[in-house]
Structures are given as structure tokens and as C-alpha cells.
Short mmCIF file of C-alpha atoms and ligand atoms in Angstrom, two decimals:
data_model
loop_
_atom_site.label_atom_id
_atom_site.label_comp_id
_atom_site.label_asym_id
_atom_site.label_seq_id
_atom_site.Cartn_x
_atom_site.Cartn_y
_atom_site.Cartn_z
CA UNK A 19 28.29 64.25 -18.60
CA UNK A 20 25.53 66.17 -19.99
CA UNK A 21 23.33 68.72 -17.42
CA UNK A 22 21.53 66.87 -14.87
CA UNK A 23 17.52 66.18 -16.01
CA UNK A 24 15.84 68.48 -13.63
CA UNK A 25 11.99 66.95 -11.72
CA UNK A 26 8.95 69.02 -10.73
CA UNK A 27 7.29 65.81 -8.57
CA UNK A 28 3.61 67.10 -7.99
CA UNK A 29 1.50 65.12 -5.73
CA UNK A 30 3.77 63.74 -2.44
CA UNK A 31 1.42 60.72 -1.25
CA UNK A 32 2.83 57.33 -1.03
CA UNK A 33 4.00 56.75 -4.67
CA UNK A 34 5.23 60.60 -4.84
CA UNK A 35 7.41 60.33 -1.11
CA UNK A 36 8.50 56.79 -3.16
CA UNK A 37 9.65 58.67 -6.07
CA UNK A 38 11.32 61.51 -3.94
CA UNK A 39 13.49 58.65 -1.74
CA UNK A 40 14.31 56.76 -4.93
CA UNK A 41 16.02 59.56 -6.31
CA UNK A 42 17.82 60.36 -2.94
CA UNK A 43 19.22 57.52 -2.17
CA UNK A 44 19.87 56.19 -5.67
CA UNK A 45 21.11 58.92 -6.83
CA UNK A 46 24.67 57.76 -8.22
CA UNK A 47 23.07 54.67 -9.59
CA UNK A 48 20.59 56.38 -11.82
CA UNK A 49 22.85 59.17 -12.88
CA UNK A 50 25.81 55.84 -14.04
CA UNK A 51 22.49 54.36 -15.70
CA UNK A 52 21.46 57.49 -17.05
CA UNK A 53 24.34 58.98 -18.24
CA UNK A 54 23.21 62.49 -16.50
CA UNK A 55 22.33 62.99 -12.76
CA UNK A 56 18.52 63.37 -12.23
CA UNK A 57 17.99 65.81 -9.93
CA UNK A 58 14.39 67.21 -7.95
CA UNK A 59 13.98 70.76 -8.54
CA UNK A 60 10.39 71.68 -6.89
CA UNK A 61 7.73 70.23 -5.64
CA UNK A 62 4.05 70.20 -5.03
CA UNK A 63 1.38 68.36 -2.56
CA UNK A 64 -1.82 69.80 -0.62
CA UNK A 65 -0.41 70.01 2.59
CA UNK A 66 3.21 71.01 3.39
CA UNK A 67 3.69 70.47 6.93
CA UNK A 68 2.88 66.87 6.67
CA UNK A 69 5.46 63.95 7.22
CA UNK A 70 6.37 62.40 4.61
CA UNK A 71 9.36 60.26 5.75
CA UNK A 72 11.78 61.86 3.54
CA UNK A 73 13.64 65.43 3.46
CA UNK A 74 11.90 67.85 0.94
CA UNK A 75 13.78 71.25 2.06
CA UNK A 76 16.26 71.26 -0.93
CA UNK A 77 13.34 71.51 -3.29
CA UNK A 78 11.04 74.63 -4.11
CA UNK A 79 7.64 74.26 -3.00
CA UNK A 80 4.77 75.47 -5.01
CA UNK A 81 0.95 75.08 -3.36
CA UNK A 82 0.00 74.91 -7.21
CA UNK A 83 1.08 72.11 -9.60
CA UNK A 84 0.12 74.51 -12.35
CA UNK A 85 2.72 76.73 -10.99
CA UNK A 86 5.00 73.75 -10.55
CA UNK A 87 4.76 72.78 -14.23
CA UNK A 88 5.08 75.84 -15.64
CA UNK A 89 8.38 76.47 -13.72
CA UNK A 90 12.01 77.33 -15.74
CA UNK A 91 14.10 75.32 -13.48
CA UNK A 92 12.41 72.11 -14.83
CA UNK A 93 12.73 69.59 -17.66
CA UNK A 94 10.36 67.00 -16.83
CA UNK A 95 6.65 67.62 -14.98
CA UNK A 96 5.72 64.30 -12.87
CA UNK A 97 2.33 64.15 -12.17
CA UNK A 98 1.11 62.30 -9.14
CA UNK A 99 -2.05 64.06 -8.53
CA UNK A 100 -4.50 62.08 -9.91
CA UNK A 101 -8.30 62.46 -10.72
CA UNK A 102 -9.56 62.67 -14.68
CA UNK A 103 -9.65 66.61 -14.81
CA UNK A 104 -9.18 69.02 -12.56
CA UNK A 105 -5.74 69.80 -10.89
CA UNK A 106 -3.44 67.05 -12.84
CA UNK A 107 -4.90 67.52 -16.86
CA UNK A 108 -4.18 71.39 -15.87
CA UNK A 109 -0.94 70.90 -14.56
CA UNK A 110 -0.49 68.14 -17.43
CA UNK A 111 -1.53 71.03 -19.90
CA UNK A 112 0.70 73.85 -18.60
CA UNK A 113 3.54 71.67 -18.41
CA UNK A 114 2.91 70.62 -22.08
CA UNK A 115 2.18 73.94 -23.50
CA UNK A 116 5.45 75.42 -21.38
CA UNK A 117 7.81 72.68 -23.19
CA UNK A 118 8.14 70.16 -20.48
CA UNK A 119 7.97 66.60 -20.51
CA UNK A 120 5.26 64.66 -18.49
CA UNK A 121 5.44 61.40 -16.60
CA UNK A 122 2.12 60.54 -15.21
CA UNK A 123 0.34 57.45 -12.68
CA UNK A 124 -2.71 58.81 -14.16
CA UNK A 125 -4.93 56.05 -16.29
CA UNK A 126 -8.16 57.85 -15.01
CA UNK A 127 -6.71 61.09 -17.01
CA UNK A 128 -5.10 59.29 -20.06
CA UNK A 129 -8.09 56.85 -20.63
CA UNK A 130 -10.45 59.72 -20.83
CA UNK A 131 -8.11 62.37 -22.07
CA UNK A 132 -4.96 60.24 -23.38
CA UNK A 133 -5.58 61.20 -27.14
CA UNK A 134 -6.39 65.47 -26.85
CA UNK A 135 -3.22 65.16 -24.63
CA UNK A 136 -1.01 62.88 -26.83
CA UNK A 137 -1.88 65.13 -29.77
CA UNK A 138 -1.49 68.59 -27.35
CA UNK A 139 2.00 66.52 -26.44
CA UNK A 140 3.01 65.88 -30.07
CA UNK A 141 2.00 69.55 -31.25
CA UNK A 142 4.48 70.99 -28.58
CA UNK A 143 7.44 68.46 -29.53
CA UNK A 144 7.27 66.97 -26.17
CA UNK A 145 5.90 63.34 -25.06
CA UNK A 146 4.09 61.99 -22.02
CA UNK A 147 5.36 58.95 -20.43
CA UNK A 148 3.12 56.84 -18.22
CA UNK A 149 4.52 53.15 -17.36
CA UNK A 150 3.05 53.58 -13.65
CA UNK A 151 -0.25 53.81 -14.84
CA UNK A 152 -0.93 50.66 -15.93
CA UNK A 153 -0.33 47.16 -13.41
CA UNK A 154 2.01 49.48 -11.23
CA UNK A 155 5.64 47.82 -10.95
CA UNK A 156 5.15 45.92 -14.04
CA UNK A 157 6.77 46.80 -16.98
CA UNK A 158 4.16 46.22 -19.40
CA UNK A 159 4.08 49.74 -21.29
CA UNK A 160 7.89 48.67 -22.22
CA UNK A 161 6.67 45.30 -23.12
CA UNK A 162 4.33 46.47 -26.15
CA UNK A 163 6.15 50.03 -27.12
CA UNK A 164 9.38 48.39 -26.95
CA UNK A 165 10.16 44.56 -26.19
CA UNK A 166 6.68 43.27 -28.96
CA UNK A 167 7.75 46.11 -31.59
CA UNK A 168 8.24 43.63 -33.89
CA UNK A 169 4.96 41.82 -33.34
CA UNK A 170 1.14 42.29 -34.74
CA UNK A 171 -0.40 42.09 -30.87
CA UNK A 172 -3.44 39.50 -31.35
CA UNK A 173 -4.88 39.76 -27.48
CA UNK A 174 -4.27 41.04 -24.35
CA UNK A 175 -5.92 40.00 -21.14
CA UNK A 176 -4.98 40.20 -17.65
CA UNK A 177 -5.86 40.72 -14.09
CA UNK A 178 -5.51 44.84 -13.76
CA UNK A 179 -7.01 45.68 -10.34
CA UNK A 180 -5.32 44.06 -7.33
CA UNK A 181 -7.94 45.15 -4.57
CA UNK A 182 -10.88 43.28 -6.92
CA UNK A 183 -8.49 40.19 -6.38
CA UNK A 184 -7.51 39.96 -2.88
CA UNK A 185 -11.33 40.64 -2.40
CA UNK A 186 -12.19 37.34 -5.01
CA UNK A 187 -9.43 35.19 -3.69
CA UNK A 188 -10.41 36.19 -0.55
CA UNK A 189 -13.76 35.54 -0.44
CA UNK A 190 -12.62 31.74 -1.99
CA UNK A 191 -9.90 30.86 0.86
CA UNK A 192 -12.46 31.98 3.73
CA UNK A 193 -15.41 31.38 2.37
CA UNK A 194 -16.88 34.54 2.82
CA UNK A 195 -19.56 36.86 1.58
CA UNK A 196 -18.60 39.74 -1.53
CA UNK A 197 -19.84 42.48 1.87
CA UNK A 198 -18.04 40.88 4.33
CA UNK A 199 -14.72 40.42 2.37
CA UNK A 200 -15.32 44.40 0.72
CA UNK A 201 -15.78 45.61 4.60
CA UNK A 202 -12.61 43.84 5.23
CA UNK A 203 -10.69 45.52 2.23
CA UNK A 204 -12.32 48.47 2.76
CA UNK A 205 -10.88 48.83 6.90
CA UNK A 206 -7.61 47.71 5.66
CA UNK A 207 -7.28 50.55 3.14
CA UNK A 208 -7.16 48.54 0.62
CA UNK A 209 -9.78 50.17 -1.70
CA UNK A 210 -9.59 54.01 -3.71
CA UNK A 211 -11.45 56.37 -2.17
CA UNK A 212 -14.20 55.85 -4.29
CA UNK A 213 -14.39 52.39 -4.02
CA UNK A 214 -16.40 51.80 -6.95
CA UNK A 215 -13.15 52.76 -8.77
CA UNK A 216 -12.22 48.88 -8.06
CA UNK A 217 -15.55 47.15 -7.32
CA UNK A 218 -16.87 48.71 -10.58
CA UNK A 219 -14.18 47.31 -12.71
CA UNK A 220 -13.53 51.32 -13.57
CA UNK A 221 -9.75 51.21 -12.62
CA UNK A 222 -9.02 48.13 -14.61
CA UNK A 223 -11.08 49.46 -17.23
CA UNK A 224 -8.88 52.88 -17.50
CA UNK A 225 -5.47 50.78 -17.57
CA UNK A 226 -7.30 48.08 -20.30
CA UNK A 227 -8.17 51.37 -22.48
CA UNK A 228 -4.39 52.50 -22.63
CA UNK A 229 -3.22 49.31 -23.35
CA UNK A 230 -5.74 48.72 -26.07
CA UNK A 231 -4.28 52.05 -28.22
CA UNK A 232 -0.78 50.81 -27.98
CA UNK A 233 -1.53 47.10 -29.14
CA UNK A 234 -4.17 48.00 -31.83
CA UNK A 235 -2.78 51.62 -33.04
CA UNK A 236 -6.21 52.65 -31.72
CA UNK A 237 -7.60 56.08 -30.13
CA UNK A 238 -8.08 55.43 -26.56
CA UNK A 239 -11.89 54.30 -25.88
CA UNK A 240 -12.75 53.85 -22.80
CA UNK A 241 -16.30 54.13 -23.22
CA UNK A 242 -16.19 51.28 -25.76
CA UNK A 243 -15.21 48.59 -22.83
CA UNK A 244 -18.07 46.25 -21.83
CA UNK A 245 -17.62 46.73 -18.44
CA UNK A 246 -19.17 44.99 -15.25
CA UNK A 247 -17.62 45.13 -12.19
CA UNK A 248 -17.32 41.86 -9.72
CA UNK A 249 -20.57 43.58 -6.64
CA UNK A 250 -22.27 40.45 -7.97
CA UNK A 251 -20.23 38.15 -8.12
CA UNK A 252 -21.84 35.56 -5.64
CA UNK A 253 -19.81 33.06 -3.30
CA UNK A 254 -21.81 30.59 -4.39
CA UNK A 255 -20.75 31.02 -7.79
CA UNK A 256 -17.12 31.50 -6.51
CA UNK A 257 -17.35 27.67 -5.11
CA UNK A 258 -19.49 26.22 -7.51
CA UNK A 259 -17.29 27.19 -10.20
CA UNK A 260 -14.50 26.03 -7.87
CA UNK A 261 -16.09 22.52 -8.49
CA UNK A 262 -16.12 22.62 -11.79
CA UNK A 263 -12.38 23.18 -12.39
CA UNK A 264 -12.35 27.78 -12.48
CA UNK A 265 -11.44 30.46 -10.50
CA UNK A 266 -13.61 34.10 -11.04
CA UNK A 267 -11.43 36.83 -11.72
CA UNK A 268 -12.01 40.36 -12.94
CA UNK A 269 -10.79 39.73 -16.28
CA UNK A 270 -9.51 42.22 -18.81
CA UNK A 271 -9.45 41.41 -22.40
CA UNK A 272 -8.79 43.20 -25.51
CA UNK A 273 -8.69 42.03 -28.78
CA UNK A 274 -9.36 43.47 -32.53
CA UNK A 275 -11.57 41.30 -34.16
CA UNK A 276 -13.67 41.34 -38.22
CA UNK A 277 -16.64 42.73 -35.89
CA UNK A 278 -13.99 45.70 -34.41
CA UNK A 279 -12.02 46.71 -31.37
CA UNK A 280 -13.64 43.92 -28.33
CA UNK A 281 -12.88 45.38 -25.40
CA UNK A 282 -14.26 43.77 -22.11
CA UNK A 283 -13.72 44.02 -18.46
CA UNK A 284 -15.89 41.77 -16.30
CA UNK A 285 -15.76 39.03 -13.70
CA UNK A 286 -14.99 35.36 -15.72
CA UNK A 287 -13.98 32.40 -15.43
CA UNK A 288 -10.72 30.82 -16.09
CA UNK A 289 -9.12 27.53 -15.17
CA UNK A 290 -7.75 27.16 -12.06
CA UNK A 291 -4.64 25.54 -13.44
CA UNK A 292 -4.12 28.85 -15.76
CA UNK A 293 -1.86 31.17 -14.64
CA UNK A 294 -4.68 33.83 -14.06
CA UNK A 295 -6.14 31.05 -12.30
CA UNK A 296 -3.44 30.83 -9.75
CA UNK A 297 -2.84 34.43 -8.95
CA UNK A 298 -4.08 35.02 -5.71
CA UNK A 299 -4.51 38.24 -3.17
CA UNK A 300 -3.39 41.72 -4.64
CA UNK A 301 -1.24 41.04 -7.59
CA UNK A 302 -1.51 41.90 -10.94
CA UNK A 303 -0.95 39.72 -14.08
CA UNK A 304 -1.04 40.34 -17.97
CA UNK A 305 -1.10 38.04 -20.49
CA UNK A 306 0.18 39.61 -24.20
CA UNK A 307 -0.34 37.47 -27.50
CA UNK A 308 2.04 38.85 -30.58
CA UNK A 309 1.79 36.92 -34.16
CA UNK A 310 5.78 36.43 -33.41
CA UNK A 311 6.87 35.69 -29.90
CA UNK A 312 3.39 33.88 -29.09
CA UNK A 313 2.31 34.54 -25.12
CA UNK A 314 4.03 36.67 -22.57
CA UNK A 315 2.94 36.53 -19.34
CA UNK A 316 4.02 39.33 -16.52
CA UNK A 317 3.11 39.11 -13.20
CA UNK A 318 3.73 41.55 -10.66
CA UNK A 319 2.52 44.04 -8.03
CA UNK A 320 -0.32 46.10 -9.47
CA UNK A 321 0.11 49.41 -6.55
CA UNK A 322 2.04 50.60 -3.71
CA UNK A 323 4.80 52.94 -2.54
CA UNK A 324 7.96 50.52 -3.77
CA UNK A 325 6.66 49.29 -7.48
CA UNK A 326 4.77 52.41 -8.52
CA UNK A 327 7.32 54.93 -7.66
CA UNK A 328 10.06 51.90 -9.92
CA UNK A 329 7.80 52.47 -12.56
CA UNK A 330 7.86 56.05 -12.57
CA UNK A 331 11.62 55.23 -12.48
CA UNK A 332 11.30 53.68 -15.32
CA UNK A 333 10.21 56.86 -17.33
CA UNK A 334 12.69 59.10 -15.91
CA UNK A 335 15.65 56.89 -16.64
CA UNK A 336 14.50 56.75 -20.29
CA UNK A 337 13.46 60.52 -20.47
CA UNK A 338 17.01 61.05 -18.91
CA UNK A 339 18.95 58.58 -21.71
CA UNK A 340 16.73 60.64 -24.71
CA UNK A 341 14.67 57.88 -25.29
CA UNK A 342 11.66 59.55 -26.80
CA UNK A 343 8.42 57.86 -27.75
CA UNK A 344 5.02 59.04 -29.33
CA UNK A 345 2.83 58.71 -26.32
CA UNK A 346 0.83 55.47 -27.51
CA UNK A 347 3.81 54.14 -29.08
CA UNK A 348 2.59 55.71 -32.76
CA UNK A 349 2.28 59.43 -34.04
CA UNK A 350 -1.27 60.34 -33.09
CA UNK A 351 -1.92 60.76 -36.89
CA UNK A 352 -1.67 56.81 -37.00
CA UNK A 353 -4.26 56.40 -34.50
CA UNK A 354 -7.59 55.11 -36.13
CA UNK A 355 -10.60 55.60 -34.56
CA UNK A 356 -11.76 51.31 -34.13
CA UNK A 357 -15.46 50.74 -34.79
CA UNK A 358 -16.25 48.87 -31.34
CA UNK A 359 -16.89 45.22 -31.74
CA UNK A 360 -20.80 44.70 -31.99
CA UNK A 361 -20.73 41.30 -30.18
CA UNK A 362 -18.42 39.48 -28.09
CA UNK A 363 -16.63 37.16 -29.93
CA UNK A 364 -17.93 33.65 -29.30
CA UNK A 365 -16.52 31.36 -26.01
CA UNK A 366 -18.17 29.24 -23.75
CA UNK A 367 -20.21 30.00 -20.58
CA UNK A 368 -20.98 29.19 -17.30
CA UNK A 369 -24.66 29.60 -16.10
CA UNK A 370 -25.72 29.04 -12.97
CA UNK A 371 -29.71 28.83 -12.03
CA UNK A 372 -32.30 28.18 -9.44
CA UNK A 373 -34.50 25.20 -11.13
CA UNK A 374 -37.78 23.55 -9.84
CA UNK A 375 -37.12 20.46 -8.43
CA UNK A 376 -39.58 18.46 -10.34
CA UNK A 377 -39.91 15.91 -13.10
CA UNK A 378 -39.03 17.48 -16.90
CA UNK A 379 -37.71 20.90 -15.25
CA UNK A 380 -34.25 19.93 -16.52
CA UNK A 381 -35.09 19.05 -19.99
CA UNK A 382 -37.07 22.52 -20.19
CA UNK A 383 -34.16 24.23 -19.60
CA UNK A 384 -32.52 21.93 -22.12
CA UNK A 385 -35.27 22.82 -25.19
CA UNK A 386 -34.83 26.33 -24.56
CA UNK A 387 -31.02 25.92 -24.88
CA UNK A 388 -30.98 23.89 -27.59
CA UNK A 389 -33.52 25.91 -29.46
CA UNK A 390 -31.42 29.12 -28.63
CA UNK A 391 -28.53 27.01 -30.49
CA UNK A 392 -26.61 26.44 -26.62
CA UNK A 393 -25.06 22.92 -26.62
CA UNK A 394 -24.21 21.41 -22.97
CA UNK A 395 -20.83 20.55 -22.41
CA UNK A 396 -21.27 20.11 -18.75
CA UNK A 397 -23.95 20.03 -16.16
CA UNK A 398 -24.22 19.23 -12.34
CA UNK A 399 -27.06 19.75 -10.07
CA UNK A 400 -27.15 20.48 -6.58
CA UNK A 401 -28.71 19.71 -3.09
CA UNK A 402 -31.69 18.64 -3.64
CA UNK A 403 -33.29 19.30 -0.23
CA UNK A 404 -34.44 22.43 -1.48
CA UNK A 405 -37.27 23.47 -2.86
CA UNK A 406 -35.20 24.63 -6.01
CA UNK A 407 -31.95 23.20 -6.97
CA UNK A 408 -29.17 24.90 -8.10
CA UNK A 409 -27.88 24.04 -11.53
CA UNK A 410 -24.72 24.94 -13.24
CA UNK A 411 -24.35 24.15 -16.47
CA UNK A 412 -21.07 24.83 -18.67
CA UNK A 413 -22.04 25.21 -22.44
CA UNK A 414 -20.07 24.22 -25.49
CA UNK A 415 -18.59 27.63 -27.29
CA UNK A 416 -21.78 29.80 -28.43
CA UNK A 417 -22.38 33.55 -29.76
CA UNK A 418 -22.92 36.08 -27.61
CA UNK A 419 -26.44 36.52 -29.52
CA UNK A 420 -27.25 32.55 -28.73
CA UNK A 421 -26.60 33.21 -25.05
CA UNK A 422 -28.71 36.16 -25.22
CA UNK A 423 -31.35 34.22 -26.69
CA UNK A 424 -31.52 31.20 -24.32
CA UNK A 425 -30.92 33.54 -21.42
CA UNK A 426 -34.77 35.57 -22.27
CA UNK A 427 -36.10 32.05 -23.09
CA UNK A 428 -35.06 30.59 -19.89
CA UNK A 429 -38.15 32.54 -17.65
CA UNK A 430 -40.68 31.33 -20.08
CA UNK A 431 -39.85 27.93 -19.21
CA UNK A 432 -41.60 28.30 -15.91
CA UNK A 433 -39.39 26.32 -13.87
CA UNK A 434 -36.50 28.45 -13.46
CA UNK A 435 -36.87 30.59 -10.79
CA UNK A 436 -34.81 34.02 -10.44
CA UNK A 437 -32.93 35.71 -12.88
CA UNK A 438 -29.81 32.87 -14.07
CA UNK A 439 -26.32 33.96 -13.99
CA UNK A 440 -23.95 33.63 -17.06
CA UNK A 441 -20.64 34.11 -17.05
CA UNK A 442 -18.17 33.88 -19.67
CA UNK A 443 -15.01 31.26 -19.59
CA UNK A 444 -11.68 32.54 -21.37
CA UNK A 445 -9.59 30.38 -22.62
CA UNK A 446 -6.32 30.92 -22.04
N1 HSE B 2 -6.56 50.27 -6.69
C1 HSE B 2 -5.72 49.76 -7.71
C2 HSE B 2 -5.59 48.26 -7.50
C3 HSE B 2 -4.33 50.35 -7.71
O1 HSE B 2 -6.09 47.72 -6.53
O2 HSE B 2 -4.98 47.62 -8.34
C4 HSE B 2 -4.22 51.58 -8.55
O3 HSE B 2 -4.73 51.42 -9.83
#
């Protein structure tokens, strides 16, 4: 048997003490899968007194994961820290620059940094593996570098943050407000520290970015996803679209189009027969599209101790067989930079507005859609106690630009009152 593959584990919170106790007690398993025992040389965490539920005094303790990664007595540099800079891209760096392999959780790092590091990684002969940074215990990385080689990948789309929907789902199956239901989350530690990270669609966003370079041969962009995050997503809108056959989800989708790279992550609606449309609470679904095998869908827990620290696994196992990879599946050199799609491709919409309740309000709105270029598919209008009605109206496929334009034209109609909300229906 070859010489065992040697760990520096930095960062020891849940998916770190995971790691640690895999490779404990599975030890003779992954060394018989391996080929080579994979042993824990040193390791790293803020605080060393703390109680971890799992031994740590046969490993070296450094305070610093810079020291950790830069340490002789290890092949591989697994970096649980977290955070975009700071700590973990220095560590990353070191370990890099000092011949070691990385394995990362880190899609706030690699979405902003993923193509400096992948090109640091490649100039040093080394690679950076990160399956746990994308939909946690699924094994979606594998899917596209590995299972879909053989395929042109025409779209990806999926459900990416689990907190953003147990809080959706949730606020469907009780019927509660988008505070009440984040309050909820929150007390239950079921949000990031910065909560925004989920609310704000950020999270998703980072693990949509990665996955975009590896289907398209793209440089990670981040900053080209249209991103919204689901703090307005209304639970009226949750049960009115409810009625109309959808469920809202944060939806991911990527796709490269004749206008460029279309990369969106924003609250939509999708059938509630769909398989997006049935994934409920805090689990995590992705949907790939190659020319060749047609659609994939995984579905699978998106965080936690258990399937993050399998993912991470994952990575070790292969590191530990030689399985080496360019870091977004292609040399770096490959990598084009995409021109970011100017428009979203076109689909059909829900909108959802506050109309007078008066004789020729309704065909108002209608002129200004039709003029715009909108066609109605659908319409229904709602308790008409009020002194405005709600209307929801589902429109045939249209540009992004028509929308736009019927969307300003709507105010000038004078009996819409408010500002109407549109969102997008995906097909899938
Ligand atoms: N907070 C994330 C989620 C897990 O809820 O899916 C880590 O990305």
C-alpha cells in the first residue's frame, strides 16, 4: 500500500468535528476504498479547549491555519474556515504556494476568488477540490466534472439554499408572515450568521457561480448573477400563486444563451407538480440539462454535520486514489471570460396587483399590457369587498424588455394602486 495521505483539517465546527469522526471511525473503510490509509496530521480551530465530541490529542495543534497549511507533515490542506478573504484564502494560499493540495466548503471564497486561486493552484501543480461547497451532501461537482463529461450542459437550475426553503415552505404550510417564519428560523439556528447570506439569495448565488464555470467553461462571475433574494416575497403571493397551480422558490438558474452567460438567482415560480415544486423544508435540489443524457435531477441535504463532512469525503477519497482534476473541471487557460447575458431570456410571468375596483379598471390594465406586447394567459381577481382588488394575472411567454415596459406603463393607468409584483415562472 502506498504512504498514508496525510490531513491538516483547519476549522473544527460542526462540518470540521464531522470530518475528524469520519476519518476515525471509518478509517479501514476509506483506506480499502482508497487504496492508502488517510490519516489527520494537525489541526486548527479558534478555540482549543472547546468540546468537540471527538478526540483531537493525536493531532498537532496550530492556533494558525497559515501555520497549519504550510506544515511538512501534510499532503492535503482542508479548509473549513470560511469567510471570502481573510484567514481561509491565506491559509488556501500558503498551502498552495507550499505544494499542498486544498479541499475547501468555501463557495463565498471560490465564487469571489475561485479563478486567481485555480490559476495560483495550476501554477504550483496542485488542485483545489471543493464538492462540499456546493448543495452540501450532494454530489453534484462529480455530476458535471465527471458523470456529464460527455455532455454540452444546456441549463442548470436548482434550489441551493435550504434555510430560504424551510422559511418559503414554511411560511405556505402555516400560513405565516416572511418575519414571523425568519424569527422562527432565525431562534432555531437555522440561518448564517449574517443572515442576509440566505435571505439575500448571496449563498445560493456563490454555489450558482461555481457551478456556472464548470458547465459553461466560464471564469467564475459572481457579480454577473441577477440576484434578488426572497425578504419580499409576500404570503399573499405565496397562496395566491398556490391557487393558481405554483409554489415560490428561490430559484437558481444558469444557462448560456446568443445574448451570453444568464445567470439568475431570485424567488420564482414553478409548478407545484415539478419536482422543485415538491421539495419542501431544508433540502436542496438541482436540476442539470446535458445535450446527451437530457435532465438529471439530485436531491439531497444542502448543510449539516453528516452530508457536508461526506462531501468533503468525497474529495479526500479521490485526492487519496490520484484522481486529479483542474479545479473547474478545465485548465484555467480554457476558461473564457462570458459576456453576461443582457436580458433574461424570455418566459412567462406572474404579476400580482392592487386594482381599483371600478368599471374599465381591468381593461386599463389590459391596453397597457397589450400595448407593452404582454398577452394574458390567465387572470383571476379577488375579494371584492375591498376598496382595491387584488389581481393576478399569469401572462403568455414575453421578453424581459416587454415586461419592463408594461410594468412602467401600469402606474399611468391610474387605477393600479402600489407598485405590482412580477415574478418569473420557469418551466421545468
Ligand atoms: N445556509 C446554507 C443553507 C448552508 O441553508 O443551505 C450552507 O451553504
Amino acid at each position: 500500500m502506498s504512504d498514508p495521505l496525510r490531513l491538516g483539517i483547519a476549522g473544527l465546527g460542526t462540518v470540521g468535528a464531522g470530518v475528524v469522526k469520519i476519518v476515525r471511525q471509518k478509517a479501514a473503510l476509506l483506506s480499502a476504498r482508497a487504496g492508502r490509509e488517510i490519516t489527520i496530521s494537525a489541526v486548527s480551530a479558534r478555540s482549543r479547549d472547546k468540546d468537540r465530541g471527538v478526540p483531537l490529542n493525536d493531532y498537532a495543534w496550530e492556533d494558525d491555519p497559515v501555520a497549519l497549511a504550510k506544515r511538512d507533515d501534510i499532503d492535503v490542506f482542508v479548509e473549513l474556515v470560511g469567510g471570502e478573504d481573510g484567514p481561509a484564502k491565506d491559509a488556501v494560499e500558503a498551502a498552495l504556494t507550499s505544494g499542498k493540495d486544498v479541499i475547501t466548503a468555501n463557495k463565498a471564497m471560490l465564487a469571489m476568488h475561485g479563478h486567481a486561486l485555480a490559476e495560483l493552484a495550476e501554477a504550483q501543480g496542485r488542485v483545489i477540490r471543493f464538492e462540499a461547497a456546493v448543495a452540501g451532501g450532494i454530489p453534484v461537482i462529480k455530476a458535471l466534472t465527471e458523470g456529464l463529461a460527455g455532455n454540452d450542459i444546456t441549463r442548470i437550475m436548482g434550489v441551493m439554499n435550504g434555510s430560504c426553503n424551510y422559511i418559503l415552505t414554511r411560511m405556505e404550510s402555516a400560513g405565516l408572515t416572511y418575519e414571523e417564519v425568519f424569527a422562527e428560523a432565525d431562534g432555531l439556528g437555522y440561518l448564517e450568521a449574517d443572515p442576509q447570506l440566505d435571505v439575500g439569495g448571496i449563498d445560493a448565488a456563490h454555489k450558482l457561480a461555481l457551478l456556472s464555470s464548470i458547465a459553461f467553461g466560464t471564469q467564475v462571475n459572481f457579480a454577473g448573477i441577477a440576484l434578488e433574494g426572497i425578504e419580499n416575497v409576500t404570503i399573499e403571493d405565496i397562496k395566491h400563486a398556490a391557487d393558481m397551480g405554483f409554489k415560490i422558490k428561490l430559484l437558481g438558474s444558469t444557462q448560456m444563451t446568443a445574448r451570453g452567460l444568464e445567470q439568475s438567482m431570485a424567488p420564482c415560480l414553478v409548478p407545484a407538480t415539478s419536482p422543485l415544486g415538491q421539495l419542501d423544508g431544508g433540502t436542496n435540489m438541482i436540476v442539470l440539462e446535458g445535450d446527451q443524457v437530457g435532465q438529471i435531477v439530485l436531491r439531497g441535504p444542502g448543510a449539516g454535520e453528516g452530508p457536508t463532512a461526506s462531501a468533503v469525503l468525497s474529495d479526500v477519497v479521490d485526492l487519496a486514489r490520484g484522481i486529479r482534476l483542474p479545479v473547474f473541471g478545465q485548465p484555467c487557460a480554457n476558461l473564457v471570460a462570458a459576456k453576461v447575458a443582457s436580458a433574461a431570456k424570455p418566459a412567462p410571468y406572474y404579476l400580482r396587483m392592487a386594482l381599483q375596483d371600478k368599471p374599465g379598471a381591468l381593461a386599463k390594465v389590459a391596453t397597457a399590457l397589450g400595448d407593452a406586447g404582454v398577452s394574458i394567459d390567465r387572470m383571476r381577481q379577488y375579494d371584492h369587498s375591498e376598496p382595491t382588488a387584488p389581481v393576478l394575472i399569469v401572462t403568455h411567454t414575453v421578453s424581459s424588455d416587454a415586461l419592463a415596459k408594461a410594468l412602467s406603463a401600469l402606474p399611468g393607468t391610474g387605477v393600479v394602486t402600489g407598485t405590482p409584483v412580477a415574478l418569473r415562472i420557469e418551466q421545468v
